[in-house]
Amino acid sequence: MADPRDRSPAGGRSPGAAAGPGRRDPRGLAPASTAQRAVNVAELERQVGSLALSQIEGAGGLAMMRALSWQNILARLGYAVPLVVLHDLGCLIVGLGAPGPIPRGIAEPELCEVWRQLLVELSESDLVRAQAGWKHRDPMVGVVLARVLAGLVPQLPDDVRVLRPIELPLDAVHYARIEPSTAFTRYDQRQALAWLTTLTSQRLLPLLAVEQIDVDALRLFGLFRGGPGEAAAGVDLADLYNVMVNPALADVIDFSMELLPSILEVKRDAGHQVFSIDGYASIERRGGIDDIEMSQLALDEDIFEQKLVDDELFYFTHEKQMENEQRTHYVLVDGSASMRGVREVFARGLALALCKRLALLGEHVVLRFFDSRLYEGVRVGAQGHAEVPYVLQFRAEHGRNYARVIRQLNAELAAPRRGDGKVLIYLLTHGECQLPEHEVVALAARAPIYGVFILPSGGVLDLGYLHNLYRVHVIDDQALSHGRRAQRARQIISEVESDYLGGRLGGRLGGRLGGRLGGRRAATPGPKASSSTPGRPRRPR
């Protein structure tokens, strides 16, 4: 089958064109090599020439360069889409332009008019109207465009549908002298015309796809700060795309959006330092002017200045008190089938918010799922945000074996570790999580355990090991209601943060406030218990 992009102005194959068409992998990476992209001038001019069919007004050179970036992102996802389609849809979504009142372009006036009308209809969607509510990073926009256009691919003609995606260079110097109207007439534009014809003839597909995009999911990723070229720091394009195309994640995303804005608020804390005041520890070459050794002041002015520049002066140094002991927080989320429904929504939303809050406090956090085994998790940091798709997408299908899980955890914590420091464990599971009591005792001896138990409808928490936990939270039907679940989750996170701040302050004061600031050993709650039940105070080990 002939490749419609293979015809050059002279009638032969364009330089650097692909040797043959390849089928597009909807999940994979099928772009051409860097060497092919560097010499494929004909494909570059052909794509720019397709902009002669554009119906967006007010877009300039910046919009074209961003459209090229979006095209490369779709190429990595396996989609070969002409530049004019991505340019018009992308500019409409991010607000770089709007369809004009009359059709524009140098060819195909009837097709351009129908395409302009479709863009006008798309401009009335919630996604376009809410453009100010999420951050328009190029990878994010590229994934949104892939989600909108995915349903159109099966409707394309066969010779266009099987085209191999080609990445184009993003250096503006390659495009400075290319005029779209001239390039349009010089190259075969069957690919662009086929896409526009399919979009306009199957107009309900893009309209429905745009309406099905969850804007809250875009806002959720937009809450996190990503580096250059990242939708959110540490988030892979394929993971982001899977989140966008999975409608089953809407409830978890909605609950996360209830929690995270308040969790991510900037809170200022006093930055006091505590140093020893009972003498000097040593004499060093570095220090402050207040700690300079007195004999250094007797030097001649020139010699003093030279020694100051060369870092050869002597300073008294103090021994700094180590205030913050390194701690690692293991957030363990039950991923078994028993957690499906509202329990899964609450547990995953709480886990995401709790991890993020602890990371913002400077703690080391590891998020892991379990069912019949304890899975490898992700480390949660203040900059990386790979835990977002991990929490939203994880699915376990291995039954449940909680005895094996706790034995595996005990074995991991018993092994020699370097750099983890004190360990704290947060267990998010349901009210029928049966664990061997002797294993719980062994685990509690190694780390304080925070238990969050989500009860079934009308259930009662009756587990024999609860008195070994550091703190217990019971979530009943009332707490899972839409009006109270966010408040209950914030209460749990607030208590964890209070324990963190209390433990830090207790370390400064030598443990004198331990009984008041430490956690409470939980007694077995009664049928109406919905929070930790006070008992004898117990400090975390």
PDB file of C-alpha atoms in Angstrom, residues 127-315:
ATOM      1  CA  LEU A 127     -12.710  21.337  28.536  1.00  0.00           C
ATOM      2  CA  VAL A 128     -12.204  24.527  26.523  1.00  0.00           C
ATOM      3  CA  ARG A 129     -14.167  26.715  28.912  1.00  0.00           C
ATOM      4  CA  ALA A 130     -12.139  25.428  31.884  1.00  0.00           C
ATOM      5  CA  GLN A 131      -8.800  26.104  30.209  1.00  0.00           C
ATOM      6  CA  ALA A 132      -7.756  28.393  33.076  1.00  0.00           C
ATOM      7  CA  GLY A 133      -8.305  25.598  35.622  1.00  0.00           C
ATOM      8  CA  TRP A 134      -5.354  23.405  34.636  1.00  0.00           C
ATOM      9  CA  LYS A 135      -1.781  23.929  33.553  1.00  0.00           C
ATOM     10  CA  HIS A 136      -1.200  23.579  29.820  1.00  0.00           C
ATOM     11  CA  ARG A 137       2.138  21.819  29.824  1.00  0.00           C
ATOM     12  CA  ASP A 138       2.910  20.360  26.411  1.00  0.00           C
ATOM     13  CA  PRO A 139       2.938  16.694  27.535  1.00  0.00           C
ATOM     14  CA  MET A 140      -0.430  17.205  29.225  1.00  0.00           C
ATOM     15  CA  VAL A 141      -1.919  18.830  26.124  1.00  0.00           C
ATOM     16  CA  GLY A 142      -0.461  16.077  23.946  1.00  0.00           C
ATOM     17  CA  VAL A 143      -2.104  13.360  26.048  1.00  0.00           C
ATOM     18  CA  VAL A 144      -5.437  15.204  25.936  1.00  0.00           C
ATOM     19  CA  LEU A 145      -5.202  15.421  22.141  1.00  0.00           C
ATOM     20  CA  ALA A 146      -4.373  11.711  21.956  1.00  0.00           C
ATOM     21  CA  ARG A 147      -7.442  10.973  24.056  1.00  0.00           C
ATOM     22  CA  VAL A 148      -9.659  13.085  21.764  1.00  0.00           C
ATOM     23  CA  LEU A 149      -8.326  11.597  18.518  1.00  0.00           C
ATOM     24  CA  ALA A 150      -7.989   7.945  19.548  1.00  0.00           C
ATOM     25  CA  GLY A 151     -11.531   7.104  18.473  1.00  0.00           C
ATOM     26  CA  LEU A 152     -10.967   8.568  14.998  1.00  0.00           C
ATOM     27  CA  VAL A 153      -8.107   6.263  14.023  1.00  0.00           C
ATOM     28  CA  PRO A 154     -10.262   3.211  13.112  1.00  0.00           C
ATOM     29  CA  GLN A 155     -12.380   5.433  10.844  1.00  0.00           C
ATOM     30  CA  LEU A 156      -9.442   6.619   8.710  1.00  0.00           C
ATOM     31  CA  PRO A 157      -8.697   5.222   5.236  1.00  0.00           C
ATOM     32  CA  ASP A 158      -6.370   2.241   5.348  1.00  0.00           C
ATOM     33  CA  ASP A 159      -3.448   3.968   3.641  1.00  0.00           C
ATOM     34  CA  VAL A 160      -3.563   6.800   6.210  1.00  0.00           C
ATOM     35  CA  ARG A 161      -4.340   4.700   9.268  1.00  0.00           C
ATOM     36  CA  VAL A 162      -1.176   2.583   8.967  1.00  0.00           C
ATOM     37  CA  LEU A 163       1.251   5.468   8.536  1.00  0.00           C
ATOM     38  CA  ARG A 164       4.248   5.413  10.807  1.00  0.00           C
ATOM     39  CA  PRO A 165       4.565   8.469  13.077  1.00  0.00           C
ATOM     40  CA  ILE A 166       7.617  10.638  12.451  1.00  0.00           C
ATOM     41  CA  GLU A 167       9.053  13.047  15.004  1.00  0.00           C
ATOM     42  CA  LEU A 168      10.058  16.451  13.664  1.00  0.00           C
ATOM     43  CA  PRO A 169      12.829  18.754  14.946  1.00  0.00           C
ATOM     44  CA  LEU A 170      11.792  21.531  17.317  1.00  0.00           C
ATOM     45  CA  ASP A 171      14.476  24.015  16.282  1.00  0.00           C
ATOM     46  CA  ALA A 172      12.763  27.124  14.905  1.00  0.00           C
ATOM     47  CA  VAL A 173      15.519  27.650  12.345  1.00  0.00           C
ATOM     48  CA  HIS A 174      14.120  24.775  10.269  1.00  0.00           C
ATOM     49  CA  TYR A 175      10.784  26.550   9.850  1.00  0.00           C
ATOM     50  CA  ALA A 176      11.822  30.172   9.455  1.00  0.00           C
ATOM     51  CA  ARG A 177      11.649  30.214   5.643  1.00  0.00           C
ATOM     52  CA  ILE A 178       8.743  27.830   5.053  1.00  0.00           C
ATOM     53  CA  GLU A 179       5.540  29.439   3.840  1.00  0.00           C
ATOM     54  CA  PRO A 180       2.463  27.207   4.497  1.00  0.00           C
ATOM     55  CA  SER A 181       0.615  28.281   1.343  1.00  0.00           C
ATOM     56  CA  THR A 182       3.600  27.473  -0.886  1.00  0.00           C
ATOM     57  CA  ALA A 183       4.391  24.187   0.869  1.00  0.00           C
ATOM     58  CA  PHE A 184       0.741  23.134   0.596  1.00  0.00           C
ATOM     59  CA  THR A 185       0.798  23.243  -3.192  1.00  0.00           C
ATOM     60  CA  ARG A 186       4.203  21.577  -3.474  1.00  0.00           C
ATOM     61  CA  TYR A 187       3.436  18.416  -1.501  1.00  0.00           C
ATOM     62  CA  ASP A 188       0.734  15.795  -1.444  1.00  0.00           C
ATOM     63  CA  GLN A 189      -1.678  16.581   1.428  1.00  0.00           C
ATOM     64  CA  ARG A 190      -3.786  13.426   1.314  1.00  0.00           C
ATOM     65  CA  GLN A 191      -3.020  12.670   4.964  1.00  0.00           C
ATOM     66  CA  ALA A 192      -4.259  16.054   6.217  1.00  0.00           C
ATOM     67  CA  LEU A 193      -7.314  15.986   3.956  1.00  0.00           C
ATOM     68  CA  ALA A 194      -8.192  12.450   5.080  1.00  0.00           C
ATOM     69  CA  TRP A 195      -8.010  13.420   8.740  1.00  0.00           C
ATOM     70  CA  LEU A 196     -10.140  16.542   8.292  1.00  0.00           C
ATOM     71  CA  THR A 197     -12.678  14.627   6.211  1.00  0.00           C
ATOM     72  CA  THR A 198     -12.946  11.913   8.857  1.00  0.00           C
ATOM     73  CA  LEU A 199     -13.222  14.445  11.687  1.00  0.00           C
ATOM     74  CA  THR A 200     -16.022  16.343   9.985  1.00  0.00           C
ATOM     75  CA  SER A 201     -17.926  13.284   8.755  1.00  0.00           C
ATOM     76  CA  GLN A 202     -17.641  11.582  12.181  1.00  0.00           C
ATOM     77  CA  ARG A 203     -18.134  14.816  14.145  1.00  0.00           C
ATOM     78  CA  LEU A 204     -19.862  13.108  17.074  1.00  0.00           C
ATOM     79  CA  LEU A 205     -16.708  11.142  17.922  1.00  0.00           C
ATOM     80  CA  PRO A 206     -14.521  14.162  18.768  1.00  0.00           C
ATOM     81  CA  LEU A 207     -17.440  15.952  20.436  1.00  0.00           C
ATOM     82  CA  LEU A 208     -18.121  12.989  22.727  1.00  0.00           C
ATOM     83  CA  ALA A 209     -14.412  12.420  23.377  1.00  0.00           C
ATOM     84  CA  VAL A 210     -13.971  16.025  24.505  1.00  0.00           C
ATOM     85  CA  GLU A 211     -16.982  15.811  26.813  1.00  0.00           C
ATOM     86  CA  GLN A 212     -15.677  12.571  28.362  1.00  0.00           C
ATOM     87  CA  ILE A 213     -12.351  14.064  29.418  1.00  0.00           C
ATOM     88  CA  ASP A 214     -12.261  14.492  33.184  1.00  0.00           C
ATOM     89  CA  VAL A 215     -11.131  18.062  33.800  1.00  0.00           C
ATOM     90  CA  ASP A 216     -10.578  17.219  37.487  1.00  0.00           C
ATOM     91  CA  ALA A 217      -7.880  14.743  36.431  1.00  0.00           C
ATOM     92  CA  LEU A 218      -6.106  17.570  34.607  1.00  0.00           C
ATOM     93  CA  ARG A 219      -6.412  19.778  37.673  1.00  0.00           C
ATOM     94  CA  LEU A 220      -5.068  16.946  39.853  1.00  0.00           C
ATOM     95  CA  PHE A 221      -1.867  16.689  37.824  1.00  0.00           C
ATOM     96  CA  GLY A 222      -1.751  20.457  37.552  1.00  0.00           C
ATOM     97  CA  LEU A 223      -1.432  20.734  41.333  1.00  0.00           C
ATOM     98  CA  PHE A 224       2.033  19.220  41.083  1.00  0.00           C
ATOM     99  CA  ARG A 225       5.056  21.043  39.846  1.00  0.00           C
ATOM    100  CA  GLY A 226       6.772  19.360  36.916  1.00  0.00           C
ATOM    101  CA  GLY A 227      10.133  20.020  35.360  1.00  0.00           C
ATOM    102  CA  PRO A 228      10.767  21.035  31.731  1.00  0.00           C
ATOM    103  CA  GLY A 229       9.006  18.648  29.352  1.00  0.00           C
ATOM    104  CA  GLU A 230       7.079  16.900  32.100  1.00  0.00           C
ATOM    105  CA  ALA A 231       3.344  16.778  32.597  1.00  0.00           C
ATOM    106  CA  ALA A 232       4.093  16.292  36.282  1.00  0.00           C
ATOM    107  CA  ALA A 233       7.497  15.494  37.702  1.00  0.00           C
ATOM    108  CA  GLY A 234       8.361  11.836  37.356  1.00  0.00           C
ATOM    109  CA  VAL A 235       5.131  10.914  35.513  1.00  0.00           C
ATOM    110  CA  ASP A 236       5.529   8.832  32.373  1.00  0.00           C
ATOM    111  CA  LEU A 237       3.483   9.712  29.277  1.00  0.00           C
ATOM    112  CA  ALA A 238       2.043   6.207  29.044  1.00  0.00           C
ATOM    113  CA  ASP A 239       0.912   6.314  32.688  1.00  0.00           C
ATOM    114  CA  LEU A 240      -0.661   9.710  32.168  1.00  0.00           C
ATOM    115  CA  TYR A 241      -2.461   8.478  29.057  1.00  0.00           C
ATOM    116  CA  ASN A 242      -3.819   5.434  30.913  1.00  0.00           C
ATOM    117  CA  VAL A 243      -5.221   7.718  33.603  1.00  0.00           C
ATOM    118  CA  MET A 244      -6.909   9.857  30.970  1.00  0.00           C
ATOM    119  CA  VAL A 245      -8.620   6.953  29.170  1.00  0.00           C
ATOM    120  CA  ASN A 246      -9.854   5.111  32.277  1.00  0.00           C
ATOM    121  CA  PRO A 247     -13.299   6.363  33.376  1.00  0.00           C
ATOM    122  CA  ALA A 248     -13.287   4.091  36.456  1.00  0.00           C
ATOM    123  CA  LEU A 249     -10.835   6.452  38.193  1.00  0.00           C
ATOM    124  CA  ALA A 250     -13.259   9.384  38.372  1.00  0.00           C
ATOM    125  CA  ASP A 251     -14.342   8.771  41.982  1.00  0.00           C
ATOM    126  CA  VAL A 252     -10.772   8.556  43.305  1.00  0.00           C
ATOM    127  CA  ILE A 253      -9.850  11.703  41.367  1.00  0.00           C
ATOM    128  CA  ASP A 254     -12.860  13.602  42.746  1.00  0.00           C
ATOM    129  CA  PHE A 255     -12.037  12.622  46.335  1.00  0.00           C
ATOM    130  CA  SER A 256      -8.356  13.523  45.840  1.00  0.00           C
ATOM    131  CA  MET A 257      -9.421  16.935  44.571  1.00  0.00           C
ATOM    132  CA  GLU A 258     -11.444  17.416  47.754  1.00  0.00           C
ATOM    133  CA  LEU A 259      -8.361  16.775  49.884  1.00  0.00           C
ATOM    134  CA  LEU A 260      -5.244  17.901  48.063  1.00  0.00           C
ATOM    135  CA  PRO A 261      -5.804  21.661  47.668  1.00  0.00           C
ATOM    136  CA  SER A 262      -5.972  22.094  51.448  1.00  0.00           C
ATOM    137  CA  ILE A 263      -3.177  19.570  52.047  1.00  0.00           C
ATOM    138  CA  LEU A 264      -0.816  21.371  49.655  1.00  0.00           C
ATOM    139  CA  GLU A 265      -1.338  24.777  51.262  1.00  0.00           C
ATOM    140  CA  VAL A 266       1.906  26.451  52.268  1.00  0.00           C
ATOM    141  CA  LYS A 267       2.297  26.497  56.048  1.00  0.00           C
ATOM    142  CA  ARG A 268       5.071  28.495  57.625  1.00  0.00           C
ATOM    143  CA  ASP A 269       6.998  27.145  60.568  1.00  0.00           C
ATOM    144  CA  ALA A 270       9.483  28.915  62.803  1.00  0.00           C
ATOM    145  CA  GLY A 271      13.037  28.148  61.696  1.00  0.00           C
ATOM    146  CA  HIS A 272      14.769  28.167  65.081  1.00  0.00           C
ATOM    147  CA  GLN A 273      18.150  26.423  65.457  1.00  0.00           C
ATOM    148  CA  VAL A 274      19.438  25.005  68.746  1.00  0.00           C
ATOM    149  CA  PHE A 275      23.210  24.841  69.318  1.00  0.00           C
ATOM    150  CA  SER A 276      25.328  23.778  72.291  1.00  0.00           C
ATOM    151  CA  ILE A 277      26.412  26.691  74.461  1.00  0.00           C
ATOM    152  CA  ASP A 278      28.762  24.854  76.849  1.00  0.00           C
ATOM    153  CA  GLY A 279      32.016  25.526  74.992  1.00  0.00           C
ATOM    154  CA  TYR A 280      33.790  25.008  71.684  1.00  0.00           C
ATOM    155  CA  ALA A 281      34.201  21.680  69.932  1.00  0.00           C
ATOM    156  CA  SER A 282      37.185  22.356  67.640  1.00  0.00           C
ATOM    157  CA  ILE A 283      39.051  24.906  65.539  1.00  0.00           C
ATOM    158  CA  GLU A 284      38.347  24.869  61.796  1.00  0.00           C
ATOM    159  CA  ARG A 285      39.109  26.859  58.668  1.00  0.00           C
ATOM    160  CA  ARG A 286      35.458  27.791  58.084  1.00  0.00           C
ATOM    161  CA  GLY A 287      33.064  29.697  60.288  1.00  0.00           C
ATOM    162  CA  GLY A 288      31.333  32.970  61.014  1.00  0.00           C
ATOM    163  CA  ILE A 289      33.005  36.254  61.904  1.00  0.00           C
ATOM    164  CA  ASP A 290      31.637  35.956  65.453  1.00  0.00           C
ATOM    165  CA  ASP A 291      33.564  32.690  65.935  1.00  0.00           C
ATOM    166  CA  ILE A 292      36.945  33.848  64.670  1.00  0.00           C
ATOM    167  CA  GLU A 293      39.921  32.907  66.851  1.00  0.00           C
ATOM    168  CA  MET A 294      41.089  36.046  68.676  1.00  0.00           C
ATOM    169  CA  SER A 295      44.767  35.820  67.662  1.00  0.00           C
ATOM    170  CA  GLN A 296      43.739  36.176  64.017  1.00  0.00           C
ATOM    171  CA  LEU A 297      42.691  39.748  64.720  1.00  0.00           C
ATOM    172  CA  ALA A 298      46.280  40.635  65.625  1.00  0.00           C
ATOM    173  CA  LEU A 299      47.492  39.993  62.071  1.00  0.00           C
ATOM    174  CA  ASP A 300      48.463  42.860  59.795  1.00  0.00           C
ATOM    175  CA  GLU A 301      45.598  44.157  57.696  1.00  0.00           C
ATOM    176  CA  ASP A 302      47.068  42.912  54.390  1.00  0.00           C
ATOM    177  CA  ILE A 303      47.859  39.459  55.794  1.00  0.00           C
ATOM    178  CA  PHE A 304      44.397  39.229  57.403  1.00  0.00           C
ATOM    179  CA  GLU A 305      42.664  40.068  54.143  1.00  0.00           C
ATOM    180  CA  GLN A 306      44.810  37.579  52.211  1.00  0.00           C
ATOM    181  CA  LYS A 307      44.062  34.785  54.720  1.00  0.00           C
ATOM    182  CA  LEU A 308      40.380  35.675  54.610  1.00  0.00           C
ATOM    183  CA  VAL A 309      40.339  35.346  50.816  1.00  0.00           C
ATOM    184  CA  ASP A 310      42.297  32.059  50.933  1.00  0.00           C
ATOM    185  CA  ASP A 311      40.144  30.570  53.736  1.00  0.00           C
ATOM    186  CA  GLU A 312      43.165  30.237  56.005  1.00  0.00           C
ATOM    187  CA  LEU A 313      41.778  31.955  59.100  1.00  0.00           C
ATOM    188  CA  PHE A 314      40.919  29.900  62.192  1.00  0.00           C
ATOM    189  CA  TYR A 315      37.423  29.762  63.689  1.00  0.00           C
TER     190      TYR A 315
END
